[in-house]
Amino acid sequence: MDNIYIWLGLGAIIVAVLGFLLAGFAISPYQQVTRVELIKAPINDVWESLSNLPTQTYWRQDIKNIQMLDDDAGLRWVEHPANGSASTTVRKIKEKAPQVLLLEMDNNNGKGSREARLSQVPGGTRITFTERCETQSPFKRLQARRGGGLDKKLDKFIQELKQKFVAPPPSTNSDTVSGNAQA
């Protein structure tokens, strides 16, 4: 009788693993997300934020540090996430200041790219972000799409970039607020 429960348990585990595997195969290995955003800042300031990699650790909360690599004339670096997950190797593929920046990204979930196309418009800078991801492993496809996947990741990046250009609230001086000005 105990053997039946063991076989039922093993069967349930096998069915669950096969279910995850089939679900992973049902998801396309290719994913693409495009966003068009207005950043209320001059195009050169936005370009500087996107292309000056070491300073991204100041406005990107998901990055603990960026390690520049010596090869490829400085066009490759490793982003170490703040949450302790796997690092991402990034390579600058195309740069046409201040209009186009194309990055290639590679981590344990797969390979991808992020393209930023900038144009000056009234009120700031319009950016079209296109992020692509290719994940071959069916299990990693499920993992990559968990919690919103590429959509959520790109939205967070854009919100942090926008937040960088929001002016801090004006500070209040206690002397002028309390009316302590002396005549």
PDB file of C-alpha atoms in Angstrom:
ATOM      1  CA  MET A   1       0.000   0.000   0.000  1.00  0.00           C
ATOM      2  CA  ASP A   2       2.894   2.351   0.793  1.00  0.00           C
ATOM      3  CA  ASN A   3       4.341   1.701  -2.681  1.00  0.00           C
ATOM      4  CA  ILE A   4       1.200   3.172  -4.271  1.00  0.00           C
ATOM      5  CA  TYR A   5       1.685   6.470  -2.434  1.00  0.00           C
ATOM      6  CA  ILE A   6       5.334   6.582  -3.440  1.00  0.00           C
ATOM      7  CA  TRP A   7       4.419   6.000  -7.104  1.00  0.00           C
ATOM      8  CA  LEU A   8       1.597   8.565  -6.909  1.00  0.00           C
ATOM      9  CA  GLY A   9       4.020  11.107  -5.413  1.00  0.00           C
ATOM     10  CA  LEU A  10       6.652  10.434  -8.062  1.00  0.00           C
ATOM     11  CA  GLY A  11       3.981  10.617 -10.771  1.00  0.00           C
ATOM     12  CA  ALA A  12       2.780  13.989  -9.459  1.00  0.00           C
ATOM     13  CA  ILE A  13       6.333  15.338  -9.463  1.00  0.00           C
ATOM     14  CA  ILE A  14       6.919  14.106 -13.025  1.00  0.00           C
ATOM     15  CA  VAL A  15       3.634  15.635 -14.210  1.00  0.00           C
ATOM     16  CA  ALA A  16       4.541  18.964 -12.569  1.00  0.00           C
ATOM     17  CA  VAL A  17       8.005  19.035 -14.167  1.00  0.00           C
ATOM     18  CA  LEU A  18       6.565  18.123 -17.565  1.00  0.00           C
ATOM     19  CA  GLY A  19       3.897  20.800 -17.111  1.00  0.00           C
ATOM     20  CA  PHE A  20       6.542  23.464 -16.465  1.00  0.00           C
ATOM     21  CA  LEU A  21       8.570  22.194 -19.407  1.00  0.00           C
ATOM     22  CA  LEU A  22       5.571  22.298 -21.760  1.00  0.00           C
ATOM     23  CA  ALA A  23       4.596  25.754 -20.505  1.00  0.00           C
ATOM     24  CA  GLY A  24       8.153  26.943 -21.174  1.00  0.00           C
ATOM     25  CA  PHE A  25       8.095  25.520 -24.693  1.00  0.00           C
ATOM     26  CA  ALA A  26       4.756  27.262 -25.304  1.00  0.00           C
ATOM     27  CA  ILE A  27       6.380  30.649 -24.636  1.00  0.00           C
ATOM     28  CA  SER A  28       8.314  32.151 -27.522  1.00  0.00           C
ATOM     29  CA  PRO A  29      12.057  32.387 -26.883  1.00  0.00           C
ATOM     30  CA  TYR A  30      11.918  35.919 -28.324  1.00  0.00           C
ATOM     31  CA  GLN A  31      10.397  38.858 -26.506  1.00  0.00           C
ATOM     32  CA  GLN A  32      10.302  42.536 -27.478  1.00  0.00           C
ATOM     33  CA  VAL A  33       9.039  45.573 -25.575  1.00  0.00           C
ATOM     34  CA  THR A  34       8.856  49.133 -26.906  1.00  0.00           C
ATOM     35  CA  ARG A  35       8.128  52.278 -24.907  1.00  0.00           C
ATOM     36  CA  VAL A  36       7.993  55.919 -25.979  1.00  0.00           C
ATOM     37  CA  GLU A  37       8.553  58.360 -23.122  1.00  0.00           C
ATOM     38  CA  LEU A  38       8.982  62.095 -22.586  1.00  0.00           C
ATOM     39  CA  ILE A  39      11.767  63.085 -20.214  1.00  0.00           C
ATOM     40  CA  LYS A  40      11.471  66.699 -19.095  1.00  0.00           C
ATOM     41  CA  ALA A  41      15.138  67.545 -19.625  1.00  0.00           C
ATOM     42  CA  PRO A  42      17.389  68.699 -22.487  1.00  0.00           C
ATOM     43  CA  ILE A  43      18.532  65.979 -24.872  1.00  0.00           C
ATOM     44  CA  ASN A  44      22.213  66.376 -23.925  1.00  0.00           C
ATOM     45  CA  ASP A  45      21.445  65.829 -20.224  1.00  0.00           C
ATOM     46  CA  VAL A  46      19.400  62.715 -20.960  1.00  0.00           C
ATOM     47  CA  TRP A  47      22.113  61.430 -23.303  1.00  0.00           C
ATOM     48  CA  GLU A  48      24.740  61.959 -20.594  1.00  0.00           C
ATOM     49  CA  SER A  49      22.668  59.923 -18.124  1.00  0.00           C
ATOM     50  CA  LEU A  50      22.276  57.032 -20.561  1.00  0.00           C
ATOM     51  CA  SER A  51      25.820  56.967 -21.930  1.00  0.00           C
ATOM     52  CA  ASN A  52      27.844  57.764 -18.779  1.00  0.00           C
ATOM     53  CA  LEU A  53      27.773  54.282 -17.322  1.00  0.00           C
ATOM     54  CA  PRO A  54      29.555  54.682 -13.970  1.00  0.00           C
ATOM     55  CA  THR A  55      27.096  57.402 -12.887  1.00  0.00           C
ATOM     56  CA  GLN A  56      24.096  55.120 -13.492  1.00  0.00           C
ATOM     57  CA  THR A  57      24.692  53.590 -10.072  1.00  0.00           C
ATOM     58  CA  TYR A  58      23.506  56.918  -8.586  1.00  0.00           C
ATOM     59  CA  TRP A  59      20.053  56.835 -10.187  1.00  0.00           C
ATOM     60  CA  ARG A  60      19.450  53.128 -10.877  1.00  0.00           C
ATOM     61  CA  GLN A  61      18.389  51.399  -7.674  1.00  0.00           C
ATOM     62  CA  ASP A  62      18.763  47.913  -9.182  1.00  0.00           C
ATOM     63  CA  ILE A  63      22.522  48.324  -9.812  1.00  0.00           C
ATOM     64  CA  LYS A  64      25.040  47.963  -6.979  1.00  0.00           C
ATOM     65  CA  ASN A  65      28.081  48.709  -9.146  1.00  0.00           C
ATOM     66  CA  ILE A  66      29.371  48.683 -12.700  1.00  0.00           C
ATOM     67  CA  GLN A  67      32.698  47.059 -13.512  1.00  0.00           C
ATOM     68  CA  MET A  68      34.308  48.400 -16.661  1.00  0.00           C
ATOM     69  CA  LEU A  69      36.256  45.765 -18.623  1.00  0.00           C
ATOM     70  CA  ASP A  70      39.598  46.583 -20.217  1.00  0.00           C
ATOM     71  CA  ASP A  71      39.016  44.922 -23.576  1.00  0.00           C
ATOM     72  CA  ASP A  72      37.166  46.338 -26.579  1.00  0.00           C
ATOM     73  CA  ALA A  73      38.389  49.875 -25.870  1.00  0.00           C
ATOM     74  CA  GLY A  74      36.048  50.234 -22.878  1.00  0.00           C
ATOM     75  CA  LEU A  75      32.897  49.295 -24.742  1.00  0.00           C
ATOM     76  CA  ARG A  76      32.058  46.381 -22.426  1.00  0.00           C
ATOM     77  CA  TRP A  77      31.159  46.275 -18.744  1.00  0.00           C
ATOM     78  CA  VAL A  78      29.454  44.132 -16.101  1.00  0.00           C
ATOM     79  CA  GLU A  79      26.439  45.369 -14.156  1.00  0.00           C
ATOM     80  CA  HIS A  80      26.236  43.843 -10.672  1.00  0.00           C
ATOM     81  CA  PRO A  81      22.641  43.981  -9.382  1.00  0.00           C
ATOM     82  CA  ALA A  82      21.823  45.253  -5.917  1.00  0.00           C
ATOM     83  CA  ASN A  83      19.541  42.289  -5.180  1.00  0.00           C
ATOM     84  CA  GLY A  84      22.345  39.736  -5.537  1.00  0.00           C
ATOM     85  CA  SER A  85      20.992  38.073  -8.687  1.00  0.00           C
ATOM     86  CA  ALA A  86      23.212  37.179 -11.646  1.00  0.00           C
ATOM     87  CA  SER A  87      25.357  39.895 -13.198  1.00  0.00           C
ATOM     88  CA  THR A  88      24.761  41.142 -16.729  1.00  0.00           C
ATOM     89  CA  THR A  89      27.532  41.702 -19.250  1.00  0.00           C
ATOM     90  CA  VAL A  90      26.729  44.697 -21.450  1.00  0.00           C
ATOM     91  CA  ARG A  91      28.422  45.763 -24.673  1.00  0.00           C
ATOM     92  CA  LYS A  92      27.925  49.074 -26.458  1.00  0.00           C
ATOM     93  CA  ILE A  93      27.137  48.163 -30.074  1.00  0.00           C
ATOM     94  CA  LYS A  94      26.216  51.540 -31.555  1.00  0.00           C
ATOM     95  CA  GLU A  95      26.498  55.096 -30.307  1.00  0.00           C
ATOM     96  CA  LYS A  96      25.537  58.206 -32.254  1.00  0.00           C
ATOM     97  CA  ALA A  97      25.442  61.075 -29.763  1.00  0.00           C
ATOM     98  CA  PRO A  98      22.921  62.316 -28.777  1.00  0.00           C
ATOM     99  CA  GLN A  99      20.466  60.307 -30.884  1.00  0.00           C
ATOM    100  CA  VAL A 100      21.020  56.531 -30.770  1.00  0.00           C
ATOM    101  CA  LEU A 101      22.444  54.152 -28.193  1.00  0.00           C
ATOM    102  CA  LEU A 102      22.333  50.382 -28.751  1.00  0.00           C
ATOM    103  CA  LEU A 103      23.465  47.975 -26.043  1.00  0.00           C
ATOM    104  CA  GLU A 104      23.788  44.192 -26.166  1.00  0.00           C
ATOM    105  CA  MET A 105      23.136  42.372 -22.860  1.00  0.00           C
ATOM    106  CA  ASP A 106      23.989  38.846 -21.775  1.00  0.00           C
ATOM    107  CA  ASN A 107      23.182  37.109 -18.472  1.00  0.00           C
ATOM    108  CA  ASN A 108      22.199  33.664 -17.271  1.00  0.00           C
ATOM    109  CA  ASN A 109      18.582  34.135 -18.490  1.00  0.00           C
ATOM    110  CA  GLY A 110      19.570  34.842 -22.082  1.00  0.00           C
ATOM    111  CA  LYS A 111      20.785  37.461 -24.506  1.00  0.00           C
ATOM    112  CA  GLY A 112      19.155  40.680 -25.523  1.00  0.00           C
ATOM    113  CA  SER A 113      19.509  44.310 -26.477  1.00  0.00           C
ATOM    114  CA  ARG A 114      18.280  47.745 -25.444  1.00  0.00           C
ATOM    115  CA  GLU A 115      18.039  50.542 -27.953  1.00  0.00           C
ATOM    116  CA  ALA A 116      17.373  54.177 -27.061  1.00  0.00           C
ATOM    117  CA  ARG A 117      16.458  56.688 -29.781  1.00  0.00           C
ATOM    118  CA  LEU A 118      16.383  60.282 -28.566  1.00  0.00           C
ATOM    119  CA  SER A 119      14.942  63.419 -30.132  1.00  0.00           C
ATOM    120  CA  GLN A 120      14.522  66.940 -28.778  1.00  0.00           C
ATOM    121  CA  VAL A 121      10.858  67.969 -28.601  1.00  0.00           C
ATOM    122  CA  PRO A 122       9.062  70.898 -26.962  1.00  0.00           C
ATOM    123  CA  GLY A 123       9.081  70.232 -23.235  1.00  0.00           C
ATOM    124  CA  GLY A 124      12.049  67.876 -23.181  1.00  0.00           C
ATOM    125  CA  THR A 125      13.404  64.754 -24.835  1.00  0.00           C
ATOM    126  CA  ARG A 126      11.375  61.992 -26.437  1.00  0.00           C
ATOM    127  CA  ILE A 127      12.979  58.567 -26.103  1.00  0.00           C
ATOM    128  CA  THR A 128      11.895  55.409 -27.854  1.00  0.00           C
ATOM    129  CA  PHE A 129      13.212  52.399 -25.947  1.00  0.00           C
ATOM    130  CA  THR A 130      13.160  48.990 -27.614  1.00  0.00           C
ATOM    131  CA  GLU A 131      14.310  46.049 -25.535  1.00  0.00           C
ATOM    132  CA  ARG A 132      14.664  42.552 -26.957  1.00  0.00           C
ATOM    133  CA  CYS A 133      15.400  39.292 -25.182  1.00  0.00           C
ATOM    134  CA  GLU A 134      16.135  35.767 -26.413  1.00  0.00           C
ATOM    135  CA  THR A 135      15.879  32.919 -23.905  1.00  0.00           C
ATOM    136  CA  GLN A 136      16.534  29.408 -25.194  1.00  0.00           C
ATOM    137  CA  SER A 137      15.881  27.327 -22.057  1.00  0.00           C
ATOM    138  CA  PRO A 138      12.140  26.688 -21.514  1.00  0.00           C
ATOM    139  CA  PHE A 139      12.607  26.828 -17.726  1.00  0.00           C
ATOM    140  CA  LYS A 140      14.451  30.153 -17.977  1.00  0.00           C
ATOM    141  CA  ARG A 141      11.678  31.513 -20.242  1.00  0.00           C
ATOM    142  CA  LEU A 142       9.234  30.996 -17.387  1.00  0.00           C
ATOM    143  CA  GLN A 143      11.681  32.503 -14.908  1.00  0.00           C
ATOM    144  CA  ALA A 144      12.374  35.518 -17.158  1.00  0.00           C
ATOM    145  CA  ARG A 145       8.668  36.322 -17.493  1.00  0.00           C
ATOM    146  CA  ARG A 146       7.866  35.845 -13.813  1.00  0.00           C
ATOM    147  CA  GLY A 147       6.562  39.017 -12.214  1.00  0.00           C
ATOM    148  CA  GLY A 148       6.167  40.962 -15.451  1.00  0.00           C
ATOM    149  CA  GLY A 149       9.501  40.083 -17.026  1.00  0.00           C
ATOM    150  CA  LEU A 150      10.920  42.414 -19.618  1.00  0.00           C
ATOM    151  CA  ASP A 151       7.957  44.830 -19.416  1.00  0.00           C
ATOM    152  CA  LYS A 152       8.463  45.435 -15.719  1.00  0.00           C
ATOM    153  CA  LYS A 153      12.245  45.681 -16.050  1.00  0.00           C
ATOM    154  CA  LEU A 154      12.078  48.331 -18.798  1.00  0.00           C
ATOM    155  CA  ASP A 155       9.317  50.272 -17.007  1.00  0.00           C
ATOM    156  CA  LYS A 156      11.452  50.409 -13.844  1.00  0.00           C
ATOM    157  CA  PHE A 157      14.482  51.626 -15.825  1.00  0.00           C
ATOM    158  CA  ILE A 158      12.396  54.390 -17.449  1.00  0.00           C
ATOM    159  CA  GLN A 159      10.816  55.493 -14.162  1.00  0.00           C
ATOM    160  CA  GLU A 160      14.231  55.742 -12.503  1.00  0.00           C
ATOM    161  CA  LEU A 161      15.550  57.765 -15.453  1.00  0.00           C
ATOM    162  CA  LYS A 162      12.554  60.112 -15.255  1.00  0.00           C
ATOM    163  CA  GLN A 163      12.968  60.457 -11.498  1.00  0.00           C
ATOM    164  CA  LYS A 164      16.560  61.572 -12.003  1.00  0.00           C
ATOM    165  CA  PHE A 165      15.277  64.706 -13.732  1.00  0.00           C
ATOM    166  CA  VAL A 166      12.555  65.582 -11.250  1.00  0.00           C
ATOM    167  CA  ALA A 167      13.526  68.684  -9.310  1.00  0.00           C
ATOM    168  CA  PRO A 168      13.790  68.131  -5.551  1.00  0.00           C
ATOM    169  CA  PRO A 169      11.178  69.966  -3.505  1.00  0.00           C
ATOM    170  CA  PRO A 170      12.274  73.437  -2.486  1.00  0.00           C
ATOM    171  CA  SER A 171      13.813  73.576   0.964  1.00  0.00           C
ATOM    172  CA  THR A 172      12.157  75.744   3.534  1.00  0.00           C
ATOM    173  CA  ASN A 173      14.200  78.134   5.569  1.00  0.00           C
ATOM    174  CA  SER A 174      12.915  78.255   9.143  1.00  0.00           C
ATOM    175  CA  ASP A 175      13.795  81.961   9.478  1.00  0.00           C
ATOM    176  CA  THR A 176      11.606  83.057   6.580  1.00  0.00           C
ATOM    177  CA  VAL A 177       8.795  80.673   7.438  1.00  0.00           C
ATOM    178  CA  SER A 178       8.510  81.752  11.067  1.00  0.00           C
ATOM    179  CA  GLY A 179       8.839  85.436  10.199  1.00  0.00           C
ATOM    180  CA  ASN A 180      12.074  85.985  12.110  1.00  0.00           C
ATOM    181  CA  ALA A 181      13.341  88.541   9.600  1.00  0.00           C
ATOM    182  CA  GLN A 182      14.710  91.534  11.479  1.00  0.00           C
ATOM    183  CA  ALA A 183      14.276  95.106  10.273  1.00  0.00           C
TER     184      ALA A 183
END
